[in-house]
Coordinates of C-alpha atoms in Angstrom, one line a residue:
X27 CA -0.1 0.1 -0.1
X28 CA 1.3 3.6 -1.0
X29 CA 1.8 5.8 1.8
X30 CA 2.3 9.4 1.9
X31 CA 6.0 9.3 1.9
X32 CA 5.7 7.1 -1.5
X33 CA 3.8 10.0 -3.2
X34 CA 5.6 12.3 -5.6
X35 CA 4.0 15.3 -6.9
X36 CA 5.7 17.8 -9.3
X37 CA 4.3 21.4 -9.0
X38 CA 4.7 23.8 -12.0
X39 CA 4.6 27.5 -11.1
X40 CA 4.3 30.2 -13.7
X41 CA 4.5 33.4 -12.0
X42 CA 4.4 35.6 -14.8
X43 CA 1.7 33.6 -16.7
X44 CA -0.8 36.6 -16.9
X45 CA 1.5 39.1 -18.2
X46 CA 2.7 36.4 -20.9
X47 CA -0.8 36.2 -21.9
X48 CA -1.5 40.0 -22.5
X49 CA 2.0 40.0 -24.3
X50 CA 1.4 37.4 -26.6
X51 CA -2.1 39.0 -27.4
X52 CA -0.9 42.7 -27.8
X53 CA 2.6 43.1 -28.2
X54 CA 3.7 40.2 -30.7
X55 CA 2.7 42.2 -33.7
X56 CA 4.4 45.6 -32.7
X57 CA 7.6 43.6 -32.6
X58 CA 7.4 41.7 -35.9
X59 CA 9.4 44.1 -38.0
X60 CA 12.2 43.9 -35.4
X61 CA 12.8 40.3 -35.7
X62 CA 13.0 40.1 -39.6
X63 CA 17.1 40.5 -40.0
X64 CA 17.9 38.9 -36.4
X65 CA 19.8 35.6 -36.2
X66 CA 17.9 32.6 -35.0
X67 CA 17.5 32.3 -31.2
X68 CA 16.1 30.1 -28.7
X69 CA 12.8 30.8 -27.6
X70 CA 11.9 33.4 -24.8
X71 CA 9.1 34.5 -22.9
X72 CA 7.3 36.9 -24.6
X73 CA 7.1 39.2 -21.2
X74 CA 10.6 40.2 -21.6
X75 CA 9.5 42.5 -24.6
X76 CA 6.9 44.1 -22.6
X77 CA 6.8 47.7 -21.0
X78 CA 5.5 48.4 -17.7
X79 CA 2.4 46.7 -17.6
X80 CA -0.3 45.8 -14.7
X81 CA -2.8 42.9 -14.9
X82 CA -6.4 42.7 -13.5
X83 CA -8.0 39.4 -13.7
X84 CA -12.0 39.8 -13.8
X85 CA -14.8 37.1 -13.8
X86 CA -15.7 38.6 -17.4
X87 CA -15.0 41.3 -19.6
X88 CA -15.8 44.7 -18.3
X89 CA -14.1 48.1 -18.5
X90 CA -11.8 48.7 -15.6
X91 CA -11.6 51.3 -13.0
X92 CA -9.4 52.9 -10.7
X93 CA -10.5 51.3 -7.6
X94 CA -9.6 47.6 -9.5
X95 CA -6.4 45.9 -7.7
X96 CA -3.6 44.6 -9.6
X97 CA -3.3 41.0 -10.0
X98 CA 0.2 40.8 -11.7
X99 CA 2.9 43.1 -12.7
X100 CA 5.8 42.9 -15.0
X101 CA 9.4 43.2 -14.0
X102 CA 9.7 46.7 -15.3
X103 CA 6.4 47.8 -13.6
X104 CA 7.9 46.5 -10.3
X105 CA 11.0 48.2 -10.6
X106 CA 9.0 51.4 -10.0
X107 CA 7.4 50.5 -7.0
X108 CA 4.4 49.0 -8.4
X109 CA 3.3 45.9 -6.6
X110 CA 0.4 43.4 -6.7
X111 CA -2.6 44.3 -4.5
X112 CA -2.3 48.1 -5.4
X113 CA -5.3 49.8 -6.6
X114 CA -4.9 51.3 -10.5
X115 CA -5.1 54.5 -8.9
X116 CA -2.2 54.1 -6.5
X117 CA -0.2 52.4 -8.8
X118 CA -0.3 55.1 -11.3
X119 CA 0.9 57.7 -8.9
X120 CA 4.2 55.8 -8.7
X121 CA 4.3 55.5 -12.4
X122 CA 2.2 57.5 -14.6
X123 CA 3.0 55.4 -17.8
X124 CA 1.7 52.3 -16.1
X125 CA -0.5 50.2 -18.8
X126 CA -3.3 48.2 -17.3
X127 CA -4.8 45.3 -19.0
X128 CA -8.0 43.2 -17.9
X129 CA -7.7 39.1 -18.3
X130 CA -10.4 37.1 -17.8
X131 CA -10.6 34.0 -15.7
X132 CA -11.5 31.9 -18.6
X133 CA -8.4 33.3 -20.7
X134 CA -6.3 32.5 -17.7
X135 CA -7.8 28.7 -17.1
X136 CA -7.6 28.0 -20.8
X137 CA -3.6 29.1 -20.6
X138 CA -3.1 27.0 -17.6
X139 CA -5.0 24.0 -19.5
X140 CA -2.8 24.4 -22.7
X141 CA 0.6 23.9 -20.2
X142 CA -1.2 21.0 -18.9
X143 CA -2.0 19.3 -22.2
X144 CA 1.5 19.8 -22.8
X145 CA 3.1 17.8 -19.9
X146 CA 0.3 15.0 -19.8
X147 CA 2.6 12.3 -21.1
X148 CA 4.9 13.0 -18.0
X149 CA 2.9 11.8 -15.3
X150 CA -0.2 9.9 -14.3
X151 CA -2.6 12.6 -13.3
X152 CA -2.4 16.5 -14.5
X153 CA -4.5 18.9 -12.2
X154 CA -4.3 22.7 -13.0
X155 CA -5.2 25.4 -10.4
X156 CA -5.5 29.1 -11.1
X157 CA -3.8 31.5 -11.5
X158 CA -0.5 29.7 -11.7
X159 CA -0.3 26.3 -10.7
X160 CA -0.2 22.9 -12.7
X161 CA 0.5 19.8 -10.9
X162 CA 1.9 16.6 -12.0
X163 CA 1.7 12.8 -10.4
X164 CA 5.0 11.2 -11.2
X165 CA 4.9 8.5 -8.5
X166 CA 6.7 5.6 -9.6
X167 CA 7.4 6.6 -13.3
X168 CA 10.6 8.9 -12.9
X169 CA 13.1 5.9 -13.4
X170 CA 11.2 5.8 -16.8
X171 CA 13.1 9.0 -17.8
X172 CA 16.5 8.7 -15.7
X173 CA 15.1 10.0 -12.4
X174 CA 13.0 12.9 -11.3
X175 CA 15.7 15.5 -12.3
X176 CA 16.1 14.4 -15.5
X177 CA 12.2 14.1 -16.0
X178 CA 11.7 17.5 -14.5
X179 CA 14.4 19.0 -17.0
X180 CA 11.9 17.8 -20.0
X181 CA 9.0 19.1 -18.2
X182 CA 10.4 22.6 -17.6
X183 CA 11.9 22.4 -21.6
X184 CA 8.3 21.7 -22.7
X185 CA 6.7 24.6 -20.9
X186 CA 9.6 27.0 -21.7
X187 CA 9.5 26.0 -25.5
X188 CA 5.8 27.6 -25.2
X189 CA 7.2 30.7 -24.3
X190 CA 6.5 30.8 -20.4
X191 CA 8.6 31.2 -17.3
X192 CA 8.7 28.3 -15.0
X193 CA 9.5 27.1 -11.7
X194 CA 9.4 23.3 -10.6
X195 CA 9.3 21.8 -7.2
X196 CA 8.6 18.0 -6.7
X197 CA 7.7 16.8 -3.0
X198 CA 5.8 14.5 -1.3
X199 CA 2.2 16.5 -1.9
X200 CA 0.7 19.1 -4.2
X201 CA 0.5 21.7 -1.2
X202 CA 4.2 21.1 -0.4
X203 CA 5.5 21.1 -3.8
X204 CA 3.4 24.4 -4.8
X205 CA 4.7 26.4 -1.7
X206 CA 8.5 25.2 -2.1
X207 CA 8.0 26.1 -6.0
X208 CA 6.6 29.4 -5.5
X209 CA 8.6 30.7 -2.4
X210 CA 11.7 28.5 -2.7
X211 CA 15.4 30.2 -3.4
X212 CA 16.3 29.0 -6.7
X213 CA 20.2 29.5 -8.0
X214 CA 21.4 29.7 -11.3
X215 CA 22.4 26.3 -11.2
X216 CA 19.2 25.0 -10.4
X217 CA 17.7 25.9 -13.6
X218 CA 14.5 26.4 -11.9
X219 CA 14.2 22.7 -10.7
X220 CA 14.6 21.4 -7.4
X221 CA 13.4 17.7 -6.0
X222 CA 12.8 17.3 -2.2
X223 CA 12.4 14.6 0.1
X224 CA 12.8 13.6 3.9
X225 CA 15.0 15.8 6.1
X226 CA 16.1 17.9 3.0
X227 CA 12.5 18.9 2.3
X228 CA 11.7 19.6 6.2
X229 CA 14.7 22.1 6.0
X230 CA 13.6 23.7 3.1
X231 CA 9.8 24.1 4.3
X232 CA 11.6 25.8 7.7
X233 CA 13.2 28.6 5.2
X234 CA 9.9 29.4 3.6
X235 CA 8.1 32.7 4.6
X236 CA 4.7 32.7 6.9
X237 CA 2.8 33.6 3.8
X238 CA 3.5 29.9 2.0
X239 CA 1.2 28.4 4.6
X240 CA -2.0 27.0 2.7
X241 CA -4.9 29.2 3.8
X242 CA -7.7 29.1 1.8
X243 CA -8.8 32.9 1.1
X244 CA -12.4 32.0 0.2
X245 CA -14.7 29.2 1.7
X246 CA -15.1 26.2 -0.2
X247 CA -12.1 27.1 -2.4
X248 CA -9.6 24.2 -3.1
X249 CA -6.3 24.6 -1.3
X250 CA -4.1 25.0 -4.2
X251 CA -6.4 27.8 -5.7
X252 CA -6.1 31.3 -4.8
X253 CA -3.7 34.2 -5.4
X254 CA 0.1 33.8 -5.2
X255 CA 0.2 36.7 -2.5
X256 CA -2.2 35.9 -0.1
X257 CA -2.8 38.5 2.7
X258 CA -5.1 36.5 5.1
X259 CA -5.7 38.4 8.7
X260 CA -4.3 35.1 10.0
X261 CA -1.2 35.2 8.3
X262 CA -0.9 39.2 9.5
X263 CA -1.8 38.1 12.9
X264 CA 1.4 35.3 13.1
X265 CA 3.4 38.0 11.7
X266 CA 2.5 40.4 14.4
X267 CA 3.1 37.4 16.8
X268 CA 6.9 37.5 15.6
X269 CA 6.5 34.3 13.5
X270 CA 8.1 35.0 10.1
X271 CA 8.8 31.7 8.7
X272 CA 7.6 28.2 8.6
X273 CA 10.5 27.1 10.9
X274 CA 9.4 29.5 13.7
X275 CA 6.0 27.4 13.7
X276 CA 7.7 23.9 13.7
X277 CA 9.2 25.2 17.0
X278 CA 5.7 25.7 18.9
X279 CA 3.7 23.2 20.8
X280 CA 1.3 21.7 18.4
X281 CA -1.4 21.7 21.2
X282 CA -1.3 25.5 21.8
X283 CA -0.9 26.0 17.8
X284 CA -3.9 24.1 16.8
X285 CA -6.1 26.2 19.2
X286 CA -5.1 29.4 17.5
X287 CA -5.2 28.2 13.8
X288 CA -9.1 27.4 14.2
X289 CA -10.6 25.4 11.1
X290 CA -7.3 25.5 9.1
X291 CA -5.4 23.7 12.0
X292 CA -5.2 20.3 10.7
X293 CA -4.2 21.5 7.0
X294 CA -1.5 23.9 8.4
X295 CA -0.2 21.4 11.0
X296 CA 0.3 18.5 8.4
X297 CA 2.3 21.2 6.2
X298 CA 4.6 22.2 9.0
X299 CA 5.4 18.5 9.3
X300 CA 5.8 17.7 6.1
X301 CA 2.4 15.8 5.2
X302 CA 0.4 16.3 2.4
X303 CA -3.0 14.0 1.5
X304 CA -4.5 17.1 -0.8
X305 CA -6.0 15.3 -3.8
X306 CA -5.5 16.2 -7.5
X307 CA -8.4 17.0 -9.5
X308 CA -7.8 15.3 -13.2
X309 CA -7.6 18.0 -15.8
X310 CA -10.0 17.0 -19.2
X311 CA -8.4 18.4 -22.0
X312 CA -10.7 19.7 -25.0
X313 CA -11.5 17.3 -27.6
X314 CA -10.1 19.3 -30.5
X315 CA -6.8 21.3 -29.4
X316 CA -6.8 24.8 -30.5
X317 CA -4.4 27.9 -30.7
X318 CA -5.6 31.4 -31.5
X319 CA -3.6 34.5 -31.8
X320 CA -5.7 37.8 -31.4
X321 CA -3.8 41.1 -32.8
X322 CA -4.4 44.4 -31.2
X323 CA -3.5 45.9 -34.4
X324 CA -4.3 44.2 -37.9
X325 CA -1.5 42.2 -39.5
X326 CA -0.7 42.9 -43.1
X327 CA 1.1 40.9 -45.6
X328 CA 2.4 36.9 -45.2
X329 CA 5.6 37.6 -42.8
X330 CA 3.8 38.8 -39.7
X331 CA 1.5 35.9 -40.2
X332 CA 4.4 33.3 -40.8
X333 CA 5.8 34.9 -37.3
X334 CA 2.6 34.1 -35.4
X335 CA 2.2 30.8 -37.0
X336 CA 5.7 29.7 -35.5
X337 CA 4.2 30.1 -32.1
X338 CA 0.9 28.7 -33.0
X339 CA 2.6 25.6 -34.4
X340 CA 4.8 25.4 -31.0
X341 CA 1.9 25.5 -28.7
X342 CA 0.0 23.3 -30.8
X343 CA 2.9 20.7 -31.3
X344 CA 3.7 20.6 -27.5
X345 CA -0.2 19.8 -26.5
X346 CA -0.2 17.2 -29.1
X347 CA 2.9 15.4 -27.7
X348 CA 1.7 15.7 -24.1
X349 CA -1.5 14.2 -25.0
X350 CA 0.3 11.5 -27.0
X351 CA -1.5 12.2 -30.2
X352 CA -1.2 13.4 -33.6
X353 CA -3.3 15.1 -36.3
X354 CA -4.7 13.9 -39.7
X355 CA -6.1 17.1 -40.7
X356 CA -5.4 21.0 -39.5
X357 CA -7.8 24.1 -40.1
X358 CA -6.6 27.4 -40.6
X359 CA -9.0 30.3 -39.9
X360 CA -8.1 34.0 -40.6
X361 CA -10.5 36.8 -39.6
X362 CA -10.0 39.9 -41.2
X363 CA -10.9 43.4 -40.4
X364 CA -14.4 43.6 -41.0
X365 CA -14.9 46.9 -42.2
X366 CA -11.8 46.9 -44.7
X367 CA -13.1 43.5 -45.8
X368 CA -16.7 44.7 -46.5
X369 CA -15.1 47.8 -48.1
X370 CA -13.4 45.3 -50.4
X371 CA -15.9 43.0 -50.8
X372 CA -14.5 40.0 -49.5
X373 CA -15.7 37.6 -46.6
X374 CA -14.6 38.7 -43.2
X375 CA -13.2 35.1 -42.4
X376 CA -11.5 32.7 -44.6
X377 CA -10.9 28.8 -43.8
X378 CA -8.3 26.6 -45.1
X379 CA -8.3 22.5 -44.2
X380 CA -5.0 20.6 -44.7
X381 CA -5.7 16.7 -44.8
X382 CA -2.5 14.6 -44.4
X383 CA -2.4 10.6 -45.3
X384 CA -0.4 10.2 -42.0
X385 CA -1.0 12.0 -38.9
X386 CA 1.5 14.1 -37.6
X387 CA 2.4 16.3 -34.5
X388 CA 5.9 17.9 -34.9
X389 CA 6.3 21.6 -34.6
X390 CA 8.4 21.7 -37.6
X391 CA 6.1 19.7 -39.8
X392 CA 2.9 21.6 -38.7
X393 CA 4.6 24.9 -39.4
X394 CA 5.9 24.1 -43.0
X395 CA 2.6 22.8 -44.4
X396 CA 0.6 25.9 -43.2
X397 CA 3.3 28.4 -44.2
X398 CA 3.4 26.6 -47.9
X399 CA -0.4 28.0 -48.2
X400 CA 0.0 31.1 -46.1
X401 CA 3.0 32.2 -48.7
X402 CA 0.7 31.9 -51.6
X403 CA -2.1 33.9 -50.1
X404 CA -3.2 37.6 -51.1
X405 CA -4.5 39.7 -48.3
X406 CA -6.8 42.5 -49.2
X407 CA -7.6 43.3 -45.6
X408 CA -5.6 43.3 -42.4
X409 CA -5.8 40.2 -40.3
X410 CA -7.2 40.6 -36.5
X411 CA -7.3 36.8 -35.4
X412 CA -5.4 33.8 -36.5
X413 CA -6.6 30.0 -35.3
X414 CA -5.0 26.8 -35.8
X415 CA -7.1 23.7 -34.9
X416 CA -6.1 20.2 -35.2
X417 CA -9.4 18.8 -36.3
X418 CA -8.8 14.9 -36.6
X419 CA -6.7 13.8 -33.8
X420 CA -5.5 10.2 -33.3
X421 CA -3.1 8.2 -31.5
X422 CA 0.5 9.2 -32.5
X423 CA 2.6 6.3 -33.7
X424 CA 6.3 6.4 -32.5
X425 CA 9.0 4.7 -35.0
X426 CA 11.4 2.5 -33.9
X427 CA 14.9 3.5 -34.6
X428 CA 17.0 1.1 -36.0
X429 CA 20.9 0.4 -34.6
X430 CA 22.7 1.7 -37.8
X431 CA 20.8 5.0 -37.5
X432 CA 21.5 5.3 -33.8
X433 CA 25.3 4.4 -34.1
X434 CA 25.6 6.9 -37.0
X435 CA 24.3 9.9 -35.0
X436 CA 21.0 10.2 -36.7
X437 CA 19.0 8.5 -34.6
X438 CA 17.4 11.7 -32.7
X439 CA 16.9 13.6 -35.9
X440 CA 13.8 12.9 -38.1
X441 CA 15.1 14.7 -41.1
X442 CA 17.2 12.0 -41.8
X443 CA 15.1 9.0 -41.8
X444 CA 12.0 7.4 -43.4
X445 CA 10.0 9.8 -40.9
X446 CA 10.4 12.5 -43.5
X447 CA 8.0 10.5 -45.6
X448 CA 4.9 11.4 -43.8
X449 CA 6.2 15.2 -43.9
X450 CA 6.7 15.3 -47.6
X451 CA 3.2 13.5 -48.3
X452 CA 1.3 16.3 -46.3
X453 CA 3.2 19.0 -47.8
X454 CA 2.4 17.5 -51.3
X455 CA -1.1 16.9 -50.6
X456 CA -1.8 20.7 -48.9
X457 CA -0.5 21.7 -52.2
X458 CA -2.5 19.7 -55.1
X459 CA -5.3 18.0 -52.9
X460 CA -5.2 14.5 -51.0
X461 CA -7.2 12.9 -53.8
X462 CA -4.6 13.9 -56.4
X463 CA -1.6 12.1 -54.7
X464 CA -1.3 8.4 -54.5
X465 CA 0.8 5.7 -55.6
X466 CA 1.1 4.1 -59.3
X467 CA -0.4 0.5 -59.5
X468 CA -0.3 -1.6 -62.6
X469 CA -3.6 -3.1 -63.8
X470 CA -4.0 -6.3 -66.1
X471 CA -5.6 -4.7 -68.9
X472 CA -5.4 -4.9 -72.7
X473 CA -5.6 -1.4 -73.3
X474 CA -2.5 1.2 -72.7
X475 CA -4.5 3.8 -71.2
X476 CA -5.8 1.6 -68.6
X477 CA -2.9 -0.3 -67.6
X478 CA -2.1 2.0 -64.7
X479 CA -4.1 3.6 -62.0
X480 CA -3.3 6.2 -59.4
X481 CA -4.7 4.8 -56.1
X482 CA -5.2 7.7 -53.6
X483 CA -3.5 7.7 -50.3
X484 CA -6.5 7.3 -48.5
X485 CA -7.7 4.3 -50.3
X486 CA -8.0 1.1 -48.5
X487 CA -5.0 -1.2 -49.0
X488 CA -6.3 -3.6 -51.6
X489 CA -4.8 -5.2 -55.0
X490 CA -6.1 -3.6 -58.2
X491 CA -7.4 -7.1 -59.1
X492 CA -10.0 -6.6 -56.4
X493 CA -11.7 -3.7 -58.0
X494 CA -14.2 -3.9 -60.7
X495 CA -13.2 -3.0 -64.3
X496 CA -15.7 -0.1 -64.3
X497 CA -14.0 1.3 -61.4
X498 CA -10.5 0.8 -62.8
X499 CA -11.5 2.7 -65.8
X500 CA -12.5 5.6 -63.8
X501 CA -9.6 5.9 -61.5
X502 CA -7.3 5.5 -64.4
X503 CA -8.4 9.0 -65.8
X504 CA -5.6 11.5 -64.9
X505 CA -7.1 14.8 -63.3
X506 CA -4.6 17.2 -64.9
X507 CA -5.4 18.9 -68.3
X508 CA -4.0 17.1 -71.3
X509 CA -1.1 18.7 -73.1
X510 CA -1.1 19.6 -76.8
X511 CA 0.5 17.2 -79.0
X512 CA 3.2 19.9 -80.0
X513 CA 4.4 20.4 -76.7
X514 CA 5.4 16.9 -76.4
X515 CA 7.2 17.3 -79.3
X516 CA 9.3 20.2 -78.1
X517 CA 10.1 18.6 -74.5
X518 CA 11.3 15.3 -76.3
X519 CA 14.3 16.8 -78.4
X520 CA 13.2 15.0 -81.7
X521 CA 15.4 13.6 -83.9
X522 CA 16.4 16.0 -86.9
X523 CA 16.7 13.2 -89.3
X524 CA 14.5 10.4 -90.6
X525 CA 14.5 7.1 -88.8
X526 CA 17.3 4.7 -89.8
X527 CA 17.1 1.2 -90.1
X528 CA 18.7 -0.5 -86.6
X529 CA 21.4 -3.1 -87.5
X530 CA 21.3 -6.4 -85.7
X531 CA 23.8 -5.6 -83.3
X532 CA 22.0 -2.6 -82.2
X533 CA 18.7 -4.3 -81.8
X534 CA 20.5 -6.9 -79.9
X535 CA 21.6 -4.4 -77.3
X536 CA 18.5 -2.3 -76.7
X537 CA 16.3 -3.2 -74.2
X538 CA 13.3 -5.0 -75.8
X539 CA 10.7 -3.8 -72.8
X540 CA 11.6 -0.4 -72.9
X541 CA 11.7 -0.2 -76.5
X542 CA 8.1 -1.7 -77.6
X543 CA 6.3 0.4 -74.5
X544 CA 5.4 4.1 -75.4
X545 CA 6.7 6.6 -72.8
X546 CA 3.9 9.7 -73.1
X547 CA 0.5 8.2 -73.0
X548 CA -2.4 10.7 -73.7
X549 CA -5.2 10.9 -71.6
X550 CA -7.6 11.5 -74.6
X551 CA -6.3 10.1 -77.9
X552 CA -5.8 12.7 -80.7
X553 CA -7.9 12.1 -83.5
X554 CA -6.1 11.7 -87.0
X555 CA -8.2 12.1 -90.2
X556 CA -6.0 10.3 -92.5
X557 CA -5.1 6.8 -93.4
X558 CA -2.2 4.9 -92.0
X559 CA -0.1 4.7 -95.1
X560 CA 3.0 6.1 -96.2
X561 CA 3.1 9.7 -97.6
X562 CA -0.3 10.7 -95.9
X563 CA 0.0 14.1 -94.3
X564 CA -2.2 16.4 -92.3
X565 CA -1.9 19.5 -90.1
X566 CA -1.6 19.5 -86.4
X567 CA -1.8 23.1 -85.0
X568 CA 0.6 25.0 -87.2
X569 CA 2.7 22.0 -88.1
X570 CA 2.7 19.7 -91.1
X571 CA 3.2 16.0 -90.3
X572 CA 3.9 13.3 -92.8
X573 CA 3.9 9.3 -92.3
X574 CA 7.0 8.0 -93.2
X575 CA 6.8 4.5 -91.9
X576 CA 3.7 2.1 -90.8
X577 CA 4.2 -1.0 -88.8
X578 CA 1.1 -3.2 -87.8
X579 CA 1.3 -3.9 -83.8
X580 CA -1.3 -5.9 -82.6
X581 CA -5.2 -6.6 -82.9
X582 CA -7.6 -6.4 -80.0
X583 CA -10.8 -8.2 -80.8
X584 CA -14.0 -7.9 -78.7
X585 CA -12.1 -7.7 -75.6
X586 CA -13.2 -6.6 -72.2
X587 CA -16.7 -7.7 -72.9
X588 CA -17.5 -8.2 -69.0
X589 CA -17.4 -4.4 -68.9
X590 CA -20.4 -4.1 -71.3
X591 CA -18.6 -2.3 -74.1
X592 CA -16.3 -4.7 -76.1
X593 CA -13.1 -3.3 -77.5
X594 CA -11.9 -3.9 -81.1
X595 CA -8.7 -2.1 -82.1
X596 CA -5.9 -2.3 -84.6
X597 CA -2.9 -0.8 -83.2
X598 CA -0.1 0.7 -85.7
X599 CA 3.5 2.1 -84.9
X600 CA 4.2 5.0 -87.1
X601 CA 7.0 7.2 -88.1
X602 CA 5.9 10.8 -88.1
X603 CA 7.9 13.4 -90.1
X604 CA 7.9 17.5 -89.8
X605 CA 10.1 20.5 -90.0
X606 CA 10.8 20.3 -86.4
X607 CA 12.0 16.3 -86.5
X608 CA 10.7 13.2 -86.4
X609 CA 9.0 11.0 -83.7
X610 CA 7.5 7.5 -83.4
X611 CA 3.7 7.3 -82.4
X612 CA 1.5 4.4 -81.4
X613 CA -1.8 4.6 -83.3
X614 CA -4.7 2.6 -83.4
X615 CA -8.0 2.3 -85.7
X616 CA -11.4 1.6 -84.1
X617 CA -12.6 -1.4 -85.9
X618 CA -16.4 -0.9 -84.7
X619 CA -16.4 3.0 -86.2
X620 CA -13.6 3.0 -88.4
X621 CA -11.9 6.2 -86.7
X622 CA -8.3 6.6 -86.3
X623 CA -6.4 8.1 -83.2
X624 CA -2.9 8.6 -81.8
X625 CA -2.8 6.9 -78.4
X626 CA 1.2 7.8 -77.5
X627 CA 4.7 8.7 -78.3
X628 CA 7.7 6.7 -78.0
X629 CA 11.2 8.1 -76.5

């Protein structure tokens, strides 16, 4: 049976999350031109580029008043003496240029949910608690990642890749881990990560300030919820009594202390002694993960959209990896400025759907596929909102690495192995359509135009023999428009001299299969108004063609009668001469109608 000491909970505290949300929403667009010529660097939190800013968290969207109190401030505002808990009027007496923005609890909860989804793969249970906490149950699984510290390094790297600051602590319970992560001392060597257990955890608890005690500020609130800067009356009273740290409480008699703590006594005393049985409430992620960016100012052109797309793809990829999922379809939604869109006569919203033959989840894959479409778009109105949705999620399939690739140093790079094939196919299908990409399969047929079939990538795996003849004929029709006969002649580098008789040695050295099969097959046979006999001439476009030689190839007599229409043809091989050169052509005569056609050309 697992005891409290065996329980291991990792707590992720995001101290600047409200400021980072506002920074991404309002200030990224303004900094896009500054990023054009800068070298590629590691992702940094968006809050680092934000001026003095204060955040007020509200129940719903409403105008702010001077009496509203600040729930979060940036580092620059804090350097001017602006602190959490001040009213807007008081804060602006200290800094007149302070900008104050409202953030709804729903937006804050959504941002926490994104972080929770990104780390789901590293724990058994994930729980989020406003305004800045995500808890992860890692009991019994740390050895799969090389220990708790190695596991937390991966967790922190995943969260930081989404553009967030994070401090991580691992302890025997969520309240303990949250307090240690929020109020503990971290050095530069810690990388914002600390793992506590046993006597080490008790010593770290003793050094925490008294404000770290788990007092619920509102009745019925979960102990993990609440502001990071609690100003409870009980905490103020304890400080007036000369108790400034948790260690001071540890030295007091338990019986006398319990009488003073009231209804919070049991929870606080267990916390002081290093015990924590607080349960975690599992987070239920959204069925369809979606990332959205709302610009304060409209974005014009492809460059700012590509800049924003990089962040959306990074966050969506992190969430998919955390869920252990991939997506077979992406949906890009662009919302334009309604007034300018109406003035230019265009729709205020544009939606593009990308279907993939194989499910993908990597950031580079998502970004490359959508970026190719954005680069081709023409924007007649500024874009005010951009949304990227994974509309068809499925379980991600991990490719097993072979020993030769791992030994050569390419094991961890998916750009060097067969893993690039799904990305390549996804890019092709995004450009030409999912139904136009496939595998060319051979089909047993008497007619040359029906000997190959393009099997779409989405089709079920089945042999061509299992399909009906009528379906094979329909699928064999190529979707692109047919090129002109003279264009084929131009591309072929036609021989400028008439066809010469090949010697026996030359014929023996040639590949008979290649020589007998035409290489350029027309989708629709070209009608010819002359008889197949030497000296016959006709005009195709602006070129005069003359039949030089005629050779009978084969006859089809009442074949494919099972399809409902019997085929009867006589095939001929013609040598055609023109001022532009000569070429070999495969022609046939329809024995039923007597019409003549050119079917293909030989190389």
